[in-house]
């Protein structure tokens, strides 16, 4: 070998070494990964990445796990490690996590494990008893499977991580809740705009409509903004606009549809004349494409006494502004719950002692929602719906709404907010217990009409006065003299995956639902098209369902499915999500007045100074526009024809998923819906990523037998055929080669 060849060989070898080193360096610095799974279950969502990448204070996650657990818990720790590693990839320098090997107080343990156990107990984490499967045997073992999050002075913990179902959702919501307002405000790209529109022309009529102190409003609002800026890192930017002297301000006020007072020429007893004019008063807070309307002047229409104008006190305005900040930057945690009109109780204790808990209350729903949101009770009889609430839950109202209360709900929706409506078509009236036992008389059902029906019908949907019965239903097991028997409860439809709309991202992890006494829904297609509202079916009954109307009897012993297939009504829609710009029910109608406030109006009149009462001009000709929204901003309505989804005895219905994890489909569905209605679609989609409950599609007996036979013998036959084909081709090729050499 020549010296030149030797140098060439060593040169190539050195070049290859350099290339390998450079490739490894590039791989270490230019990190990327691709998740090819259907729902990207091995990578965190965009919301999770944003939350951990914007941390402004150290966040430490400390995980306490017992090693070498048997099935079905042997994969939980590994999955949790992978998930936290994924967070760390996208987190900034403030995100940290650490695993501690913790052995329970059994047998010989190391000194390190002892210290870790003491640390876990100092955080309030204690071992739990698990059923472990080892060597085909089931044994009971104590183990630590918990974690804590420490963020500044705050601490959150998960005492028991049973499985990976919804784990990313729990972690992200906990981090977001701890990070919350402080971190989000510090990372805002722009300031939140606070715009007060106040026409100087209003000063002419202010003394005659009891708007004393109107000129002081701008200074008071400015002071409120300064106080709020002390707590919001100076992110509020205040602007005073006068539509009377600024044409661009007038155009902007019209865009926001703010309150505009118009008055004709006025003359008092002394002969002084006030020229006709108009003036705007209102305030908005704006960030990005989101806007919140802050009421400054309240218009009260009262029977007999007419219209009154009242300035809102500064404490109420300050509270409204503070709540609106959270809504604008998407950290709002308040959801309204209608607490009057006979709706479901949020507490489950019976009014009488020794009666236990009320299974028909919504206490479990309250606890579930409170993990992420805060339910604020709303009573329409006490006043308007509080600002800062983006979603109002109306669950089984039984008492009639006044037109003014319906007007409040209507205008709440027109502002671009959402409604979650759980309505019952019938009121179930149960006779006294003794009468039921003596006369063997069951409950009877009376059609329920509260006035909410006409509102929903106007928006394009109607709840029929009927119940859906379904052959695909819950089956009640009971013990009889002949053994264990099953009774189908036809009025408790079991909603299977085939009848659930999986085209919607937030519904992808919903494969089974159960509730009682569903009423079918009907769409008013003409109304929906006229308003430009989209109706999304969420789920429906099976094809083997039928209706019960008229005389209702839900005794399972007396309910039988139709004799012939043609007598079934077919699949009926049970839940819808409507979204779009709804038209107001009160458009083109005389606006309702608040009833029952005559005394308050009398007090108002008595409080007017005598000189104004005698010499003031007639102000009945003043008209206002802008206080009423005839066409709404984009809003959402979720409606389902039953309230039983929220009841304690239904919301905890469960199925078994992978690794024997307990899945609560009703809970997941309700939280997904509330996330969507509250503008947190990312959270709902995140919860839908992992599906540990994937039931098989129902098929005919013949289809099942064919699939079973094919899996047993068909696959073997295909392997034999493939092997025979390969052997035949190789043999043919061998013969061709032999013929070539024989020639």
XYZ file of C-alpha atoms in Angstrom:
743
model
C 0.000 0.000 0.000
C 1.437 3.403 -0.972
C 1.848 6.307 1.421
C -0.727 8.274 -0.599
C -3.391 5.566 -0.197
C -2.637 5.379 3.517
C -3.055 9.126 3.929
C -6.279 9.032 1.951
C -7.667 6.249 4.126
C -6.769 8.019 7.388
C -8.089 11.295 6.015
C -11.454 9.701 5.245
C -11.536 8.103 8.676
C -10.842 11.461 10.356
C -13.498 13.143 8.229
C -16.056 10.494 9.210
C -15.227 10.991 12.899
C -15.686 14.751 12.547
C -19.043 14.255 10.766
C -20.277 11.863 13.469
C -19.268 14.326 16.223
C -20.951 17.234 14.438
C -24.155 15.205 13.893
C -24.259 14.320 17.603
C -23.684 17.937 18.597
C -26.447 19.049 16.249
C -28.754 16.361 17.639
C -28.074 17.512 21.201
C -28.861 21.166 20.438
C -31.472 20.917 17.663
C -34.019 18.807 19.535
C -37.319 17.859 17.930
C -39.852 15.081 18.215
C -42.960 13.986 16.332
C -45.993 12.350 17.943
C -47.782 10.225 15.339
C -50.558 8.950 17.640
C -54.117 9.930 16.774
C -54.674 12.310 19.710
C -50.992 13.090 20.406
C -51.204 11.275 23.736
C -47.416 11.238 24.137
C -46.999 15.005 23.825
C -48.539 17.830 25.811
C -51.051 20.239 24.314
C -50.384 23.804 23.198
C -52.057 25.156 26.326
C -49.775 23.098 28.593
C -46.722 24.353 26.701
C -47.881 27.948 27.049
C -48.559 27.579 30.781
C -45.131 26.146 31.682
C -43.227 28.417 29.282
C -44.639 31.600 30.873
C -43.858 30.784 34.512
C -42.481 33.838 36.298
C -41.701 32.217 39.664
C -40.157 28.836 40.536
C -42.568 25.901 40.338
C -41.383 22.639 41.851
C -43.188 19.323 41.465
C -42.215 16.658 43.982
C -43.450 13.144 43.257
C -43.492 10.438 45.927
C -43.792 6.927 44.500
C -43.138 3.436 45.761
C -40.956 1.557 43.293
C -41.582 -1.790 41.622
C -45.346 -1.873 42.035
C -47.192 -4.736 40.404
C -49.979 -4.579 37.841
C -52.047 -2.569 37.153
C -50.000 0.261 38.728
C -46.601 -0.663 37.293
C -46.941 1.725 34.341
C -48.242 4.762 36.212
C -44.854 6.005 37.428
C -43.272 5.557 33.982
C -46.123 7.468 32.308
C -45.840 10.247 34.881
C -42.078 10.517 34.303
C -42.622 10.790 30.556
C -45.292 13.459 31.056
C -43.170 15.600 33.386
C -40.207 15.250 31.030
C -42.438 16.589 28.272
C -43.348 19.572 30.466
C -39.654 20.157 31.174
C -38.842 20.268 27.431
C -41.146 23.253 26.928
C -40.876 24.790 30.399
C -38.571 27.660 31.232
C -35.951 27.816 33.962
C -38.612 28.086 36.667
C -40.028 24.589 36.056
C -38.484 21.759 38.097
C -39.540 18.291 39.171
C -38.078 15.470 41.254
C -39.036 11.883 42.043
C -38.618 10.433 45.530
C -38.426 6.696 46.196
C -40.769 6.190 49.141
C -41.285 2.819 50.764
C -44.206 2.364 53.141
C -43.668 1.641 56.815
C -43.229 -2.080 56.244
C -40.086 -4.225 56.621
C -36.535 -2.947 56.242
C -36.172 0.370 54.439
C -33.141 2.491 53.656
C -32.306 5.713 55.456
C -33.019 7.675 52.269
C -36.440 6.082 51.917
C -37.145 6.906 55.565
C -36.305 10.586 55.001
C -38.420 10.640 51.859
C -41.338 9.128 53.755
C -41.082 11.794 56.456
C -40.969 14.504 53.771
C -44.068 13.061 52.099
C -45.948 12.994 55.393
C -44.946 16.609 56.065
C -46.800 17.482 52.844
C -49.829 15.488 53.982
C -49.189 12.479 51.726
C -49.757 9.034 53.222
C -49.687 5.478 51.826
C -52.788 3.897 50.346
C -53.763 0.243 50.129
C -53.616 -1.252 46.642
C -54.633 -4.575 45.171
C -51.542 -5.750 43.294
C -51.416 -8.663 40.837
C -48.166 -10.633 41.012
C -47.513 -14.173 39.774
C -51.215 -14.658 39.030
C -52.055 -13.779 42.617
C -53.811 -10.763 44.095
C -52.299 -9.263 47.214
C -52.797 -6.098 49.234
C -49.874 -3.687 49.460
C -49.357 -0.239 50.934
C -47.778 2.273 48.580
C -47.135 5.977 48.095
C -48.537 7.374 44.848
C -48.850 11.129 45.330
C -47.341 14.447 44.352
C -47.228 18.083 45.464
C -46.711 21.350 43.589
C -44.971 24.249 45.295
C -45.219 27.678 43.672
C -44.178 30.595 45.843
C -46.323 30.492 48.980
C -48.904 28.217 47.352
C -49.053 24.433 47.494
C -51.355 21.976 45.737
C -51.282 18.203 46.060
C -52.665 15.063 44.475
C -52.688 12.476 47.291
C -53.323 9.480 45.031
C -52.469 9.190 41.335
C -54.555 6.174 40.453
C -53.851 6.265 36.732
C -52.941 8.444 33.804
C -56.539 9.229 32.803
C -56.829 13.033 32.566
C -53.465 13.525 34.288
C -52.244 16.245 31.933
C -55.522 18.107 32.440
C -55.113 17.968 36.217
C -51.502 19.111 36.116
C -52.062 21.961 33.685
C -55.136 23.294 35.473
C -53.319 23.152 38.814
C -50.285 24.968 37.382
C -52.529 27.485 35.673
C -54.504 28.047 38.867
C -51.325 28.672 40.878
C -49.670 30.751 38.163
C -52.969 32.411 37.323
C -53.360 36.159 37.386
C -49.860 37.205 38.393
C -48.006 35.347 35.689
C -50.528 36.062 32.937
C -50.589 39.796 33.637
C -46.801 40.042 33.723
C -46.617 38.407 30.293
C -49.299 40.494 28.565
C -48.003 41.979 25.335
C -50.313 45.027 25.493
C -52.251 46.906 28.157
C -55.934 46.394 28.892
C -57.797 49.411 27.571
C -60.326 51.086 29.914
C -62.475 53.525 27.934
C -65.022 55.807 29.600
C -67.445 57.440 27.164
C -69.142 60.469 28.739
C -70.747 63.182 26.640
C -70.397 66.671 28.092
C -73.895 67.448 26.753
C -75.398 65.283 29.511
C -74.582 67.995 32.044
C -77.573 69.975 30.758
C -80.152 67.371 31.765
C -78.291 65.666 34.607
C -79.862 67.795 37.408
C -83.369 67.003 36.183
C -82.968 63.225 36.032
C -81.226 62.987 39.419
C -77.768 62.356 37.974
C -76.057 64.481 40.583
C -72.298 63.991 40.670
C -72.078 63.129 36.973
C -69.112 65.477 36.492
C -67.207 63.616 39.213
C -67.440 60.247 37.438
C -64.269 60.627 35.287
C -62.102 61.424 38.291
C -63.597 58.596 40.333
C -63.061 56.082 37.520
C -59.469 57.277 37.140
C -58.915 56.714 40.854
C -60.376 53.195 40.589
C -58.038 52.416 37.686
C -55.056 53.601 39.752
C -56.092 51.347 42.652
C -56.545 48.362 40.346
C -53.209 49.028 38.652
C -51.464 48.596 41.995
C -52.649 44.974 41.960
C -52.438 44.405 38.208
C -48.849 45.520 37.493
C -49.982 48.718 35.811
C -51.616 46.845 32.922
C -54.771 49.028 32.820
C -54.713 52.052 30.520
C -57.469 54.619 31.109
C -58.943 56.904 28.427
C -61.763 59.463 28.746
C -63.715 60.094 25.538
C -66.346 62.787 24.860
C -68.635 61.758 21.971
C -70.162 65.280 21.953
C -66.930 66.931 20.829
C -65.025 63.989 19.319
C -66.613 62.492 16.162
C -64.335 59.430 16.278
C -65.441 58.814 19.865
C -69.065 58.960 18.727
C -68.420 56.341 16.051
C -66.629 54.123 18.565
C -69.508 54.446 21.043
C -71.938 53.350 18.335
C -69.720 50.320 17.654
C -69.959 49.281 21.303
C -73.725 50.020 21.363
C -73.415 52.144 24.501
C -76.320 53.855 26.240
C -77.386 57.011 24.375
C -79.936 59.418 25.891
C -81.940 61.638 23.523
C -84.166 64.464 24.761
C -86.469 66.963 23.087
C -86.548 70.645 23.991
C -87.261 70.954 27.682
C -88.685 73.906 29.614
C -89.003 74.301 33.360
C -91.555 76.413 35.275
C -89.229 79.428 35.373
C -89.174 79.506 31.572
C -85.589 78.364 31.093
C -85.242 76.284 27.954
C -82.950 73.311 27.412
C -82.262 72.691 23.708
C -82.790 69.197 22.302
C -79.755 66.977 22.270
C -78.242 63.631 23.025
C -75.430 62.172 25.072
C -73.576 58.879 25.538
C -72.528 57.340 28.830
C -70.844 53.966 29.248
C -67.563 52.183 29.802
C -65.832 49.267 28.129
C -62.697 47.263 28.893
C -60.941 45.757 25.900
C -58.018 43.432 25.294
C -57.313 41.844 21.928
C -60.592 40.744 20.398
C -62.389 40.511 23.759
C -64.554 43.241 25.256
C -66.379 43.689 28.577
C -69.176 46.208 29.097
C -69.152 47.968 32.494
C -72.476 49.521 33.501
C -72.128 53.131 34.695
C -75.736 54.287 34.382
C -78.554 51.897 35.175
C -81.920 52.359 33.458
C -84.810 51.111 35.596
C -88.281 50.888 34.088
C -90.926 50.686 36.761
C -94.692 50.282 36.520
C -96.656 53.478 37.130
C -93.555 55.534 37.971
C -91.967 55.232 34.537
C -88.241 55.272 33.788
C -85.571 56.124 36.368
C -81.840 56.644 35.872
C -79.359 55.637 38.565
C -75.581 55.997 38.647
C -73.877 52.799 39.730
C -71.832 53.208 42.913
C -68.044 53.095 42.601
C -67.639 49.955 44.721
C -69.806 48.010 42.266
C -67.923 49.459 39.289
C -64.592 48.539 40.878
C -65.747 44.967 41.486
C -67.047 44.702 37.914
C -63.751 45.967 36.503
C -61.698 43.560 38.616
C -63.810 40.582 37.494
C -63.681 41.752 33.878
C -59.863 41.756 33.949
C -59.923 38.020 34.674
C -62.456 37.419 31.918
C -60.459 39.384 29.330
C -57.193 37.523 29.949
C -58.879 34.091 30.015
C -58.354 33.224 33.670
C -61.977 33.712 34.645
C -63.004 31.020 37.101
C -66.570 32.147 37.856
C -69.609 30.332 36.478
C -73.084 31.521 37.343
C -75.645 29.084 38.741
C -79.298 30.099 38.856
C -80.250 29.525 42.485
C -83.918 30.578 42.464
C -86.999 29.441 40.514
C -86.861 26.001 42.148
C -83.635 24.867 40.473
C -81.611 21.908 41.725
C -80.053 22.438 45.122
C -76.252 22.558 45.253
C -76.247 21.052 48.740
C -77.422 17.510 49.339
C -78.562 17.638 52.975
C -82.206 17.002 53.632
C -84.159 19.666 55.512
C -85.352 17.086 58.048
C -82.879 15.389 60.413
C -81.971 11.726 60.059
C -82.920 11.680 56.375
C -79.372 11.475 55.036
C -78.402 13.124 51.778
C -80.684 14.031 48.926
C -79.686 11.959 45.871
C -81.522 14.382 43.594
C -79.389 17.372 44.604
C -76.379 18.577 42.623
C -73.790 18.537 45.426
C -71.439 16.188 43.553
C -71.701 18.428 40.496
C -70.850 21.389 42.716
C -67.768 19.592 44.059
C -66.682 18.555 40.569
C -66.958 22.040 39.078
C -65.289 23.620 42.111
C -62.046 21.810 41.280
C -61.629 24.120 38.277
C -64.225 26.880 38.586
C -66.149 28.729 41.258
C -69.930 28.483 41.134
C -71.546 31.822 41.963
C -75.214 31.679 42.845
C -77.357 34.047 40.786
C -80.825 35.137 41.878
C -82.655 37.057 39.200
C -85.146 38.408 41.714
C -82.309 40.218 43.520
C -80.890 42.019 40.502
C -79.008 41.671 37.257
C -76.590 38.844 36.422
C -73.194 39.875 37.885
C -70.490 41.004 35.433
C -67.483 38.779 34.829
C -69.648 35.675 34.394
C -69.373 34.174 30.921
C -71.602 31.133 31.478
C -74.901 30.763 33.345
C -76.218 27.325 34.335
C -80.001 26.915 34.491
C -80.783 23.498 35.990
C -84.377 22.281 36.251
C -86.312 25.492 36.928
C -89.799 24.782 38.242
C -91.165 28.263 38.915
C -92.350 30.667 36.241
C -90.032 33.438 35.042
C -91.278 36.993 34.724
C -90.740 38.774 31.435
C -88.114 40.992 33.058
C -86.198 37.930 34.289
C -86.335 36.436 30.807
C -85.106 39.800 29.545
C -82.065 39.527 31.838
C -81.254 36.052 30.486
C -81.799 37.204 26.917
C -79.500 40.217 27.228
C -76.872 38.118 29.012
C -76.765 35.895 25.924
C -76.789 38.891 23.566
C -73.533 40.112 25.160
C -71.745 37.072 23.750
C -72.032 34.902 26.851
C -73.176 31.278 27.151
C -76.097 29.383 28.649
C -76.097 25.797 29.919
C -79.744 24.764 30.074
C -80.840 21.520 31.749
C -84.631 21.482 31.520
C -87.244 18.928 32.477
C -90.365 18.642 30.353
C -92.434 17.362 33.290
C -92.718 18.056 36.981
C -92.723 14.781 38.890
C -95.176 14.952 41.790
C -94.940 12.213 44.364
C -97.811 11.419 46.730
C -97.042 11.046 50.437
C -95.205 7.823 51.305
C -98.130 6.337 53.206
C -100.524 7.000 50.331
C -98.112 5.400 47.855
C -97.903 2.243 49.984
C -101.633 2.027 50.773
C -103.056 2.818 47.323
C -100.037 1.546 45.411
C -100.098 4.891 43.646
C -96.910 6.033 41.928
C -95.806 9.535 41.035
C -97.635 11.456 38.333
C -96.173 13.883 35.821
C -97.448 17.346 34.974
C -96.120 19.289 31.959
C -93.714 21.949 33.180
C -93.955 25.467 31.739
C -91.783 28.227 33.183
C -91.584 30.695 30.294
C -88.048 29.621 29.463
C -89.554 27.467 26.711
C -90.616 30.464 24.613
C -87.126 31.907 24.915
C -85.507 28.669 23.701
C -88.092 28.290 20.952
C -87.226 31.767 19.675
C -83.526 30.869 19.585
C -84.393 27.855 17.433
C -84.835 24.812 19.684
C -87.761 23.180 21.448
C -87.973 20.556 24.194
C -90.842 18.178 23.448
C -93.316 17.212 26.174
C -92.351 13.562 26.004
C -89.831 11.062 27.330
C -87.436 8.996 25.222
C -87.513 5.234 25.824
C -84.692 3.181 24.396
C -83.811 -0.519 24.090
C -80.194 0.554 24.569
C -80.628 1.385 28.229
C -79.397 0.814 31.752
C -80.120 -2.656 33.130
C -81.005 -3.051 36.789
C -79.845 -6.276 38.415
C -81.739 -7.716 41.350
C -81.949 -10.977 43.241
C -85.095 -13.051 42.975
C -86.133 -16.532 44.027
C -84.724 -17.926 40.785
C -81.381 -16.119 41.077
C -79.947 -12.924 39.613
C -82.286 -11.287 37.123
C -82.012 -8.185 34.979
C -84.664 -5.566 34.276
C -84.168 -2.982 31.503
C -84.916 0.603 32.568
C -86.073 1.935 29.229
C -86.349 5.553 30.429
C -82.602 5.526 31.275
C -81.030 5.506 27.770
C -77.456 4.244 27.505
C -75.826 6.513 24.936
C -73.223 4.468 23.079
C -70.294 5.678 20.974
C -72.160 5.209 17.680
C -74.691 7.904 18.701
C -72.145 10.425 20.004
C -70.776 13.126 17.710
C -67.038 12.436 17.695
C -66.415 14.971 14.939
C -66.243 17.629 17.669
C -62.851 17.711 19.341
C -64.231 18.037 22.875
C -66.458 14.977 22.359
C -63.738 12.591 21.167
C -63.202 11.010 24.583
C -66.931 10.498 25.257
C -67.899 6.921 24.431
C -70.722 6.221 26.871
C -73.317 8.324 28.704
C -76.230 7.596 30.986
C -79.073 9.674 32.396
C -82.764 9.412 33.206
C -85.884 10.833 31.629
C -84.513 12.457 28.495
C -86.897 14.562 26.451
C -86.262 14.767 22.688
C -85.210 18.068 21.131
C -86.599 19.661 17.994
C -84.813 22.277 15.908
C -86.544 25.261 14.341
C -84.518 25.250 11.141
C -86.100 28.442 9.783
C -85.287 30.399 12.934
C -81.753 29.043 13.030
C -81.134 29.940 9.389
C -82.658 33.393 9.819
C -80.308 34.111 12.725
C -77.306 32.385 11.175
C -76.980 30.093 14.197
C -75.246 26.714 13.889
C -76.753 23.702 15.689
C -74.330 20.917 16.611
C -75.864 17.617 17.725
C -73.845 16.217 20.608
C -75.571 12.872 21.103
C -78.834 11.080 20.400
C -80.739 7.945 21.276
C -80.312 4.675 19.416
C -82.323 3.647 16.367
C -84.439 1.405 18.630
C -86.023 4.187 20.656
C -89.556 5.487 20.962
C -91.480 8.232 22.760
C -93.820 8.255 25.726
C -96.148 11.257 25.898
C -99.566 12.118 27.262
C -100.121 9.924 30.302
C -96.675 9.192 31.737
C -96.049 5.993 33.664
C -92.408 5.133 34.339
C -93.003 1.905 36.223
C -90.530 -0.506 34.528
C -92.984 -3.383 34.983
C -95.470 -1.738 32.623
C -93.115 -0.556 29.878
C -92.580 -2.788 26.860
C -90.799 -1.971 23.594
C -92.811 -1.883 20.352
C -93.701 -5.232 18.817
C -92.562 -4.315 15.311
C -89.431 -2.605 14.069
C -91.447 -0.041 12.120
C -93.018 1.286 15.315
C -89.713 2.688 16.591
C -89.304 6.451 16.217
C -85.632 6.060 15.338
C -82.676 7.963 16.681
C -83.752 11.182 18.425
C -81.432 14.100 19.293
C -80.993 14.566 23.040
C -78.396 17.338 23.370
C -77.408 20.281 21.176
C -74.839 23.048 21.177
C -76.080 26.186 19.425
C -73.561 28.864 18.540
C -73.749 32.091 16.620
C -75.192 35.596 16.826
C -78.637 35.086 18.306
C -81.452 37.548 17.801
C -83.126 38.915 20.918
C -86.537 37.541 21.860
C -87.587 41.091 22.784
C -86.593 42.719 19.491
C -89.555 44.717 18.160
C -91.468 44.329 21.444
C -92.104 46.678 24.316
C -89.294 46.122 26.782
C -90.475 44.561 30.059
C -90.442 46.468 33.333
C -89.218 45.231 36.662
C -92.203 44.326 38.815
C -92.431 44.587 42.564
C -90.348 47.764 42.841
C -93.115 50.324 43.350
C -91.980 50.989 46.898
C -88.440 51.575 45.719
C -89.699 53.942 43.065
C -91.766 55.806 45.642
C -88.680 56.138 47.826
C -86.805 57.465 44.810
C -89.466 60.077 44.170
C -89.574 61.070 47.834
C -85.789 61.462 47.859
C -85.854 64.102 45.118
C -85.188 67.642 46.368
C -88.467 69.640 46.632
C -87.212 72.480 44.403
C -86.457 70.014 41.592
C -89.726 68.220 42.114
C -91.714 71.422 41.634
C -89.692 73.355 39.105
C -88.105 70.552 37.074
C -89.141 70.101 33.452
C -91.093 67.137 32.174
C -88.417 64.553 31.319
C -90.783 61.821 30.204
C -89.817 62.553 26.619
C -86.257 61.369 27.120
C -85.553 58.251 25.088
C -82.615 55.932 25.357
C -80.974 53.697 22.790
C -78.078 51.314 23.114
C -79.188 49.878 26.462
C -80.893 47.051 24.586
C -79.160 44.570 22.277
C -81.468 43.397 19.513
C -78.740 41.309 17.880
C -76.175 39.575 20.003
C -72.474 38.971 19.796
C -71.409 35.397 19.126
C -72.676 33.271 22.015
C -73.403 29.631 22.833
C -76.331 27.639 24.214
C -75.978 24.078 25.449
C -79.340 22.449 26.005
C -80.353 18.971 27.101
C -83.851 17.752 27.913
C -83.093 16.413 31.395
C -81.608 17.691 34.640
C -80.725 14.228 35.947
C -77.231 14.517 34.441
C -76.376 16.792 37.380
C -77.896 14.695 40.148
C -75.751 12.943 42.736
C -77.130 9.526 41.829
C -76.306 9.907 38.101
C -73.179 12.030 37.792
C -71.060 9.387 39.574
C -72.033 6.594 37.179
C -68.812 4.848 36.173
C -67.324 2.334 33.761
C -64.013 0.465 33.850
C -61.256 1.505 31.474
C -57.777 0.251 30.723
C -55.755 -1.044 33.671
C -58.995 -1.171 35.669
C -59.150 2.613 35.865
C -62.492 4.039 36.927
C -63.955 6.310 34.264
C -66.819 8.742 34.957
C -68.170 9.570 31.477
C -70.949 11.876 32.704
C -68.464 13.947 34.685
C -66.046 14.224 31.767
C -68.832 15.248 29.396
C -70.178 17.953 31.720
C -66.748 19.447 32.345
C -65.973 19.419 28.611
C -69.194 21.318 27.944
C -68.512 23.893 30.669
C -64.993 24.434 29.336
C -66.406 25.075 25.863
C -69.071 27.458 27.178
C -66.556 29.326 29.328
C -64.143 29.928 26.465
C -61.637 27.259 27.484
C -61.792 24.960 24.502
C -58.106 24.056 24.914
C -58.850 22.478 28.305
C -61.705 20.406 26.897
C -59.574 19.184 23.994
C -56.733 18.381 26.379
C -59.054 16.235 28.486
C -60.069 14.401 25.309
C -56.529 13.370 24.342
C -56.285 10.077 26.227
C -59.064 7.519 25.865
C -58.720 4.621 28.245
C -62.325 3.560 27.718
C -62.868 2.377 24.150
C -65.791 -0.048 24.024
C -66.243 -2.254 20.985
C -68.905 -1.295 18.488
C -72.075 -3.322 18.791
C -72.479 -5.772 15.909
C -74.873 -8.482 14.859
C -74.400 -12.067 16.070
C -73.417 -13.242 12.598
C -70.795 -10.503 12.284
C -69.310 -11.353 15.666
C -69.126 -15.069 14.763
C -67.453 -14.254 11.450
C -64.827 -12.046 13.118
C -64.173 -14.687 15.782
C -63.798 -17.457 13.175
C -61.568 -15.290 11.004
C -59.279 -14.434 13.944
C -58.944 -18.104 14.871
C -58.623 -19.763 11.462
C -58.573 -17.019 8.875
C -55.311 -15.434 9.941
C -53.626 -18.846 10.001
C -54.925 -19.542 6.511
C -53.618 -16.175 5.258
C -50.164 -16.940 6.668
C -50.166 -20.336 4.929
C -51.273 -18.781 1.652
C -48.594 -16.099 1.898
C -45.955 -18.726 2.654
C -47.128 -20.880 -0.282
C -47.005 -17.878 -2.609
C -43.449 -17.019 -1.562
C -42.382 -20.681 -1.953
C -43.955 -20.840 -5.416
C -42.190 -17.638 -6.564
C -38.805 -18.799 -5.241
C -39.231 -22.202 -6.875
C -40.136 -20.569 -10.193
C -37.112 -18.279 -9.976
C -34.878 -21.286 -9.249
C -36.144 -23.085 -12.352
C -35.577 -19.997 -14.523
C -31.978 -19.762 -13.358
C -31.422 -23.497 -14.087
C -32.792 -23.086 -17.620
C -30.491 -20.117 -18.247
C -27.324 -22.148 -17.423
C -28.521 -25.260 -19.330
C -28.582 -23.207 -22.504
